Amino acid sequence: AQRNPRVNNTQRVEFTNNLVYNWHSRAGETVNGAEVDFIGNYFKAGPWSSPENIIRHEDFDPSMPDVIYPDPSIYSQDNLANPFQPDPSADNWNLFNYHYRLTGSLPLSWRRSTFIPSPIPVTVESSQGAYDSVLADVGNNARLDSMGNWVFRLDIIDRNILGDLIQGTGPAQDGEIDHQDDFGGYPAINPGTP
């Protein structure tokens, strides 16, 4: 998990109230002239996570070093990157670094001071509120029965993933989960009558 999201030269992208856990080389990425808002997201490190690489920006392609990319336009507010950025109200710009240049913050000229006005009304929660909302309403947690009533339950896959998130466990290197049996296999599904 390392491209949550990868925004490549796209205009008007809003990445709002997401929970990203146990990223590998980066939790998210912008590329080229991306115009993106990161608002109220919760990035939680796991055993695989790289602390210096929260959100990376790719400002050139090493295979085409002479191609000049346009500058991105990035807005960032109320993002929490636990444990590296524990205060979401603090300056979020330190969450962004260059992709191929392994050191150095992005230029302040790429930083936008206002968010992109959305044509669709969006209710934005705090980063901690987003974390709590995802935990409360995630995965295969509810279905309708044949009478139209909600049946609430999590399957084994959801419980395992939530357990890793809450306990800070999960894969720590490539190859730890290459097959469904590495994560408990497919769950048994009770037969039913349609």
PDB file of C-alpha atoms in Angstrom:
ATOM      1  CA  ALA A   1       0.000   0.000   0.000  1.00  0.00           C
ATOM      2  CA  GLN A   2       1.823   3.083  -1.152  1.00  0.00           C
ATOM      3  CA  ARG A   3      -0.385   5.071  -3.491  1.00  0.00           C
ATOM      4  CA  ASN A   4      -3.317   6.181  -1.410  1.00  0.00           C
ATOM      5  CA  PRO A   5      -3.785   8.164  -3.625  1.00  0.00           C
ATOM      6  CA  ARG A   6      -1.420   8.714  -6.561  1.00  0.00           C
ATOM      7  CA  VAL A   7      -2.616  11.960  -8.149  1.00  0.00           C
ATOM      8  CA  ASN A   8      -0.932  12.326 -11.541  1.00  0.00           C
ATOM      9  CA  ASN A   9      -1.261  15.703 -13.314  1.00  0.00           C
ATOM     10  CA  THR A  10      -4.953  15.796 -12.441  1.00  0.00           C
ATOM     11  CA  GLN A  11      -6.950  18.890 -11.616  1.00  0.00           C
ATOM     12  CA  ARG A  12      -9.356  19.399  -8.696  1.00  0.00           C
ATOM     13  CA  VAL A  13      -8.778  16.292  -6.611  1.00  0.00           C
ATOM     14  CA  GLU A  14     -10.049  16.235  -3.042  1.00  0.00           C
ATOM     15  CA  PHE A  15      -8.588  13.566  -0.752  1.00  0.00           C
ATOM     16  CA  THR A  16     -10.702  14.078   2.338  1.00  0.00           C
ATOM     17  CA  ASN A  17     -11.364  12.056   5.519  1.00  0.00           C
ATOM     18  CA  ASN A  18      -9.517   8.886   4.588  1.00  0.00           C
ATOM     19  CA  LEU A  19      -7.709   6.423   6.812  1.00  0.00           C
ATOM     20  CA  VAL A  20      -4.437   5.036   5.418  1.00  0.00           C
ATOM     21  CA  TYR A  21      -2.664   2.339   7.435  1.00  0.00           C
ATOM     22  CA  ASN A  22       0.681   0.550   7.104  1.00  0.00           C
ATOM     23  CA  TRP A  23       1.892   2.144   3.891  1.00  0.00           C
ATOM     24  CA  HIS A  24       5.113   0.879   2.402  1.00  0.00           C
ATOM     25  CA  SER A  25       7.387   3.412   0.704  1.00  0.00           C
ATOM     26  CA  ARG A  26       4.818   6.227   0.804  1.00  0.00           C
ATOM     27  CA  ALA A  27       1.285   6.791   2.011  1.00  0.00           C
ATOM     28  CA  GLY A  28       0.339   8.931  -0.964  1.00  0.00           C
ATOM     29  CA  GLU A  29       1.816  10.609  -3.993  1.00  0.00           C
ATOM     30  CA  THR A  30       1.370  13.597  -6.254  1.00  0.00           C
ATOM     31  CA  VAL A  31       2.917  13.711  -9.701  1.00  0.00           C
ATOM     32  CA  ASN A  32       3.601  16.399 -12.252  1.00  0.00           C
ATOM     33  CA  GLY A  33       1.178  19.372 -12.119  1.00  0.00           C
ATOM     34  CA  ALA A  34      -1.367  17.802  -9.761  1.00  0.00           C
ATOM     35  CA  GLU A  35      -3.934  20.100  -8.137  1.00  0.00           C
ATOM     36  CA  VAL A  36      -5.029  18.354  -4.957  1.00  0.00           C
ATOM     37  CA  ASP A  37      -6.404  18.996  -1.481  1.00  0.00           C
ATOM     38  CA  PHE A  38      -5.488  16.733   1.457  1.00  0.00           C
ATOM     39  CA  ILE A  39      -7.981  17.494   4.243  1.00  0.00           C
ATOM     40  CA  GLY A  40      -8.752  15.677   7.491  1.00  0.00           C
ATOM     41  CA  ASN A  41      -6.948  12.422   6.681  1.00  0.00           C
ATOM     42  CA  TYR A  42      -5.499  10.018   9.217  1.00  0.00           C
ATOM     43  CA  PHE A  43      -2.252   8.292   8.229  1.00  0.00           C
ATOM     44  CA  LYS A  44      -1.371   5.594  10.765  1.00  0.00           C
ATOM     45  CA  ALA A  45       2.035   3.965  10.521  1.00  0.00           C
ATOM     46  CA  GLY A  46       2.358   0.202  10.783  1.00  0.00           C
ATOM     47  CA  PRO A  47       5.280  -2.237  10.757  1.00  0.00           C
ATOM     48  CA  TRP A  48       5.908  -1.593   7.039  1.00  0.00           C
ATOM     49  CA  SER A  49       5.632   2.194   7.113  1.00  0.00           C
ATOM     50  CA  SER A  50       8.497   4.519   6.303  1.00  0.00           C
ATOM     51  CA  PRO A  51       8.424   7.529   8.661  1.00  0.00           C
ATOM     52  CA  GLU A  52      10.098   9.993   6.320  1.00  0.00           C
ATOM     53  CA  ASN A  53       7.771   9.198   3.431  1.00  0.00           C
ATOM     54  CA  ILE A  54       4.220  10.229   4.103  1.00  0.00           C
ATOM     55  CA  ILE A  55       3.248  11.946   0.836  1.00  0.00           C
ATOM     56  CA  ARG A  56       5.808  12.123  -1.956  1.00  0.00           C
ATOM     57  CA  HIS A  57       5.847  14.411  -4.997  1.00  0.00           C
ATOM     58  CA  GLU A  58       7.342  13.186  -8.257  1.00  0.00           C
ATOM     59  CA  ASP A  59       8.632  16.297 -10.024  1.00  0.00           C
ATOM     60  CA  PHE A  60      10.528  14.436 -12.768  1.00  0.00           C
ATOM     61  CA  ASP A  61      10.872  10.990 -14.324  1.00  0.00           C
ATOM     62  CA  PRO A  62      14.406   9.553 -14.007  1.00  0.00           C
ATOM     63  CA  SER A  63      13.966   7.810 -17.364  1.00  0.00           C
ATOM     64  CA  MET A  64      13.264  11.224 -18.992  1.00  0.00           C
ATOM     65  CA  PRO A  65      15.305  13.730 -16.926  1.00  0.00           C
ATOM     66  CA  ASP A  66      15.059  16.459 -19.592  1.00  0.00           C
ATOM     67  CA  VAL A  67      11.249  16.620 -19.430  1.00  0.00           C
ATOM     68  CA  ILE A  68      10.149  19.547 -17.265  1.00  0.00           C
ATOM     69  CA  TYR A  69       7.000  18.908 -15.210  1.00  0.00           C
ATOM     70  CA  PRO A  70       4.673  21.791 -14.337  1.00  0.00           C
ATOM     71  CA  ASP A  71       4.483  22.762 -10.674  1.00  0.00           C
ATOM     72  CA  PRO A  72       1.775  21.143  -8.538  1.00  0.00           C
ATOM     73  CA  SER A  73      -0.773  23.015  -6.438  1.00  0.00           C
ATOM     74  CA  ILE A  74      -1.253  21.374  -3.036  1.00  0.00           C
ATOM     75  CA  TYR A  75      -3.479  22.325  -0.112  1.00  0.00           C
ATOM     76  CA  SER A  76      -3.165  20.479   3.180  1.00  0.00           C
ATOM     77  CA  GLN A  77      -5.089  20.920   6.423  1.00  0.00           C
ATOM     78  CA  ASP A  78      -5.928  18.894   9.543  1.00  0.00           C
ATOM     79  CA  ASN A  79      -4.034  15.754   8.519  1.00  0.00           C
ATOM     80  CA  LEU A  80      -2.707  13.495  11.232  1.00  0.00           C
ATOM     81  CA  ALA A  81       0.213  11.136  10.571  1.00  0.00           C
ATOM     82  CA  ASN A  82       0.561   9.050  13.693  1.00  0.00           C
ATOM     83  CA  PRO A  83       3.170   9.047  15.231  1.00  0.00           C
ATOM     84  CA  PHE A  84       5.129  11.472  13.002  1.00  0.00           C
ATOM     85  CA  GLN A  85       2.611  14.356  12.870  1.00  0.00           C
ATOM     86  CA  PRO A  86       0.475  13.854  15.997  1.00  0.00           C
ATOM     87  CA  ASP A  87      -1.005  17.356  16.004  1.00  0.00           C
ATOM     88  CA  PRO A  88      -3.305  17.798  12.978  1.00  0.00           C
ATOM     89  CA  SER A  89      -3.646  21.528  13.659  1.00  0.00           C
ATOM     90  CA  ALA A  90       0.118  21.997  13.241  1.00  0.00           C
ATOM     91  CA  ASP A  91       1.631  22.920   9.883  1.00  0.00           C
ATOM     92  CA  ASN A  92       1.031  19.973   7.528  1.00  0.00           C
ATOM     93  CA  TRP A  93       3.637  20.900   4.915  1.00  0.00           C
ATOM     94  CA  ASN A  94       6.235  18.595   6.499  1.00  0.00           C
ATOM     95  CA  LEU A  95       4.134  15.624   5.322  1.00  0.00           C
ATOM     96  CA  PHE A  96       5.249  16.314   1.733  1.00  0.00           C
ATOM     97  CA  ASN A  97       8.688  15.439   0.332  1.00  0.00           C
ATOM     98  CA  TYR A  98      10.298  14.853  -3.035  1.00  0.00           C
ATOM     99  CA  HIS A  99       9.980  11.361  -4.467  1.00  0.00           C
ATOM    100  CA  TYR A 100      13.303  10.766  -6.204  1.00  0.00           C
ATOM    101  CA  ARG A 101      15.273  13.297  -4.214  1.00  0.00           C
ATOM    102  CA  LEU A 102      15.197  11.574  -0.875  1.00  0.00           C
ATOM    103  CA  THR A 103      15.650  14.723   1.181  1.00  0.00           C
ATOM    104  CA  GLY A 104      14.189  18.175   1.243  1.00  0.00           C
ATOM    105  CA  SER A 105      10.783  19.725   1.660  1.00  0.00           C
ATOM    106  CA  LEU A 106       8.745  20.861  -1.303  1.00  0.00           C
ATOM    107  CA  PRO A 107       8.934  24.564  -2.250  1.00  0.00           C
ATOM    108  CA  LEU A 108       6.393  26.774  -0.498  1.00  0.00           C
ATOM    109  CA  SER A 109       5.409  28.151  -3.916  1.00  0.00           C
ATOM    110  CA  TRP A 110       3.673  24.792  -4.566  1.00  0.00           C
ATOM    111  CA  ARG A 111       1.569  25.230  -1.448  1.00  0.00           C
ATOM    112  CA  ARG A 112      -1.928  26.644  -1.889  1.00  0.00           C
ATOM    113  CA  SER A 113      -3.467  28.623   0.994  1.00  0.00           C
ATOM    114  CA  THR A 114      -7.111  27.831   0.201  1.00  0.00           C
ATOM    115  CA  PHE A 115      -8.931  24.639  -0.669  1.00  0.00           C
ATOM    116  CA  ILE A 116     -10.548  23.949  -4.035  1.00  0.00           C
ATOM    117  CA  PRO A 117     -14.238  24.927  -3.919  1.00  0.00           C
ATOM    118  CA  SER A 118     -16.251  21.773  -4.457  1.00  0.00           C
ATOM    119  CA  PRO A 119     -19.294  21.751  -6.753  1.00  0.00           C
ATOM    120  CA  ILE A 120     -20.675  18.990  -4.491  1.00  0.00           C
ATOM    121  CA  PRO A 121     -21.239  19.827  -0.811  1.00  0.00           C
ATOM    122  CA  VAL A 122     -18.893  17.790   1.380  1.00  0.00           C
ATOM    123  CA  THR A 123     -19.115  17.503   5.148  1.00  0.00           C
ATOM    124  CA  VAL A 124     -15.552  17.373   6.422  1.00  0.00           C
ATOM    125  CA  GLU A 125     -14.712  15.679   9.710  1.00  0.00           C
ATOM    126  CA  SER A 126     -11.537  16.136  11.688  1.00  0.00           C
ATOM    127  CA  SER A 127      -8.787  13.593  11.044  1.00  0.00           C
ATOM    128  CA  GLN A 128      -9.600  11.863  14.350  1.00  0.00           C
ATOM    129  CA  GLY A 129     -13.309  11.942  13.438  1.00  0.00           C
ATOM    130  CA  ALA A 130     -12.483  10.306  10.097  1.00  0.00           C
ATOM    131  CA  TYR A 131     -10.540   7.568  11.909  1.00  0.00           C
ATOM    132  CA  ASP A 132     -13.454   6.928  14.271  1.00  0.00           C
ATOM    133  CA  SER A 133     -16.002   6.969  11.424  1.00  0.00           C
ATOM    134  CA  VAL A 134     -14.053   4.466   9.351  1.00  0.00           C
ATOM    135  CA  LEU A 135     -13.689   2.097  12.300  1.00  0.00           C
ATOM    136  CA  ALA A 136     -17.415   2.366  13.021  1.00  0.00           C
ATOM    137  CA  ASP A 137     -18.556   1.779   9.431  1.00  0.00           C
ATOM    138  CA  VAL A 138     -16.068  -0.233   7.399  1.00  0.00           C
ATOM    139  CA  GLY A 139     -15.933  -3.366   5.298  1.00  0.00           C
ATOM    140  CA  ASN A 140     -18.627  -5.981   5.104  1.00  0.00           C
ATOM    141  CA  ASN A 141     -20.270  -4.692   8.276  1.00  0.00           C
ATOM    142  CA  ALA A 142     -23.948  -4.698   7.348  1.00  0.00           C
ATOM    143  CA  ARG A 143     -26.412  -6.192   4.932  1.00  0.00           C
ATOM    144  CA  LEU A 144     -30.146  -6.293   4.421  1.00  0.00           C
ATOM    145  CA  ASP A 145     -31.964  -9.523   5.184  1.00  0.00           C
ATOM    146  CA  SER A 146     -34.839 -10.798   3.052  1.00  0.00           C
ATOM    147  CA  MET A 147     -37.287  -8.641   5.024  1.00  0.00           C
ATOM    148  CA  GLY A 148     -35.326  -5.428   4.454  1.00  0.00           C
ATOM    149  CA  ASN A 149     -33.875  -5.307   7.982  1.00  0.00           C
ATOM    150  CA  TRP A 150     -30.244  -4.436   8.610  1.00  0.00           C
ATOM    151  CA  VAL A 151     -28.063  -7.277   9.868  1.00  0.00           C
ATOM    152  CA  PHE A 152     -24.818  -5.993  11.350  1.00  0.00           C
ATOM    153  CA  ARG A 153     -21.709  -8.145  11.323  1.00  0.00           C
ATOM    154  CA  LEU A 154     -18.070  -8.125  10.254  1.00  0.00           C
ATOM    155  CA  ASP A 155     -16.540 -11.077   8.459  1.00  0.00           C
ATOM    156  CA  ILE A 156     -13.183 -12.607   9.412  1.00  0.00           C
ATOM    157  CA  ILE A 157     -11.293 -10.554   6.824  1.00  0.00           C
ATOM    158  CA  ASP A 158     -12.673  -7.293   8.180  1.00  0.00           C
ATOM    159  CA  ARG A 159     -11.945  -8.358  11.761  1.00  0.00           C
ATOM    160  CA  ASN A 160      -8.344  -9.264  10.856  1.00  0.00           C
ATOM    161  CA  ILE A 161      -7.725  -5.960   9.079  1.00  0.00           C
ATOM    162  CA  LEU A 162      -9.312  -3.943  11.897  1.00  0.00           C
ATOM    163  CA  GLY A 163      -7.286  -5.940  14.422  1.00  0.00           C
ATOM    164  CA  ASP A 164      -4.067  -5.045  12.612  1.00  0.00           C
ATOM    165  CA  LEU A 165      -5.072  -1.389  12.460  1.00  0.00           C
ATOM    166  CA  ILE A 166      -5.984  -1.158  16.144  1.00  0.00           C
ATOM    167  CA  GLN A 167      -3.025  -3.239  17.409  1.00  0.00           C
ATOM    168  CA  GLY A 168      -0.470  -1.759  14.991  1.00  0.00           C
ATOM    169  CA  THR A 169       0.309  -5.135  13.435  1.00  0.00           C
ATOM    170  CA  GLY A 170       0.325  -6.434   9.871  1.00  0.00           C
ATOM    171  CA  PRO A 171       2.867  -7.152   7.149  1.00  0.00           C
ATOM    172  CA  ALA A 172       6.323  -5.668   7.576  1.00  0.00           C
ATOM    173  CA  GLN A 173       7.974  -6.637   4.285  1.00  0.00           C
ATOM    174  CA  ASP A 174       7.328  -7.703   0.709  1.00  0.00           C
ATOM    175  CA  GLY A 175       6.082 -11.250   0.317  1.00  0.00           C
ATOM    176  CA  GLU A 176       4.409 -11.574   3.698  1.00  0.00           C
ATOM    177  CA  ILE A 177       0.980 -11.655   2.069  1.00  0.00           C
ATOM    178  CA  ASP A 178       1.141 -13.127  -1.417  1.00  0.00           C
ATOM    179  CA  HIS A 179      -1.755 -15.543  -1.111  1.00  0.00           C
ATOM    180  CA  GLN A 180      -5.104 -15.590   0.666  1.00  0.00           C
ATOM    181  CA  ASP A 181      -3.834 -18.405   2.931  1.00  0.00           C
ATOM    182  CA  ASP A 182      -1.218 -15.977   4.303  1.00  0.00           C
ATOM    183  CA  PHE A 183      -4.101 -14.048   5.833  1.00  0.00           C
ATOM    184  CA  GLY A 184      -6.323 -16.868   7.034  1.00  0.00           C
ATOM    185  CA  GLY A 185      -7.752 -17.948   3.666  1.00  0.00           C
ATOM    186  CA  TYR A 186     -11.172 -17.240   2.266  1.00  0.00           C
ATOM    187  CA  PRO A 187     -13.913 -17.198   4.896  1.00  0.00           C
ATOM    188  CA  ALA A 188     -16.496 -19.961   5.017  1.00  0.00           C
ATOM    189  CA  ILE A 189     -19.762 -18.646   3.643  1.00  0.00           C
ATOM    190  CA  ASN A 190     -22.961 -20.038   5.033  1.00  0.00           C
ATOM    191  CA  PRO A 191     -25.244 -21.367   2.337  1.00  0.00           C
ATOM    192  CA  GLY A 192     -28.590 -19.677   2.068  1.00  0.00           C
ATOM    193  CA  THR A 193     -31.757 -19.641   0.078  1.00  0.00           C
ATOM    194  CA  PRO A 194     -32.057 -16.778  -2.385  1.00  0.00           C
TER     195      PRO A 194
END
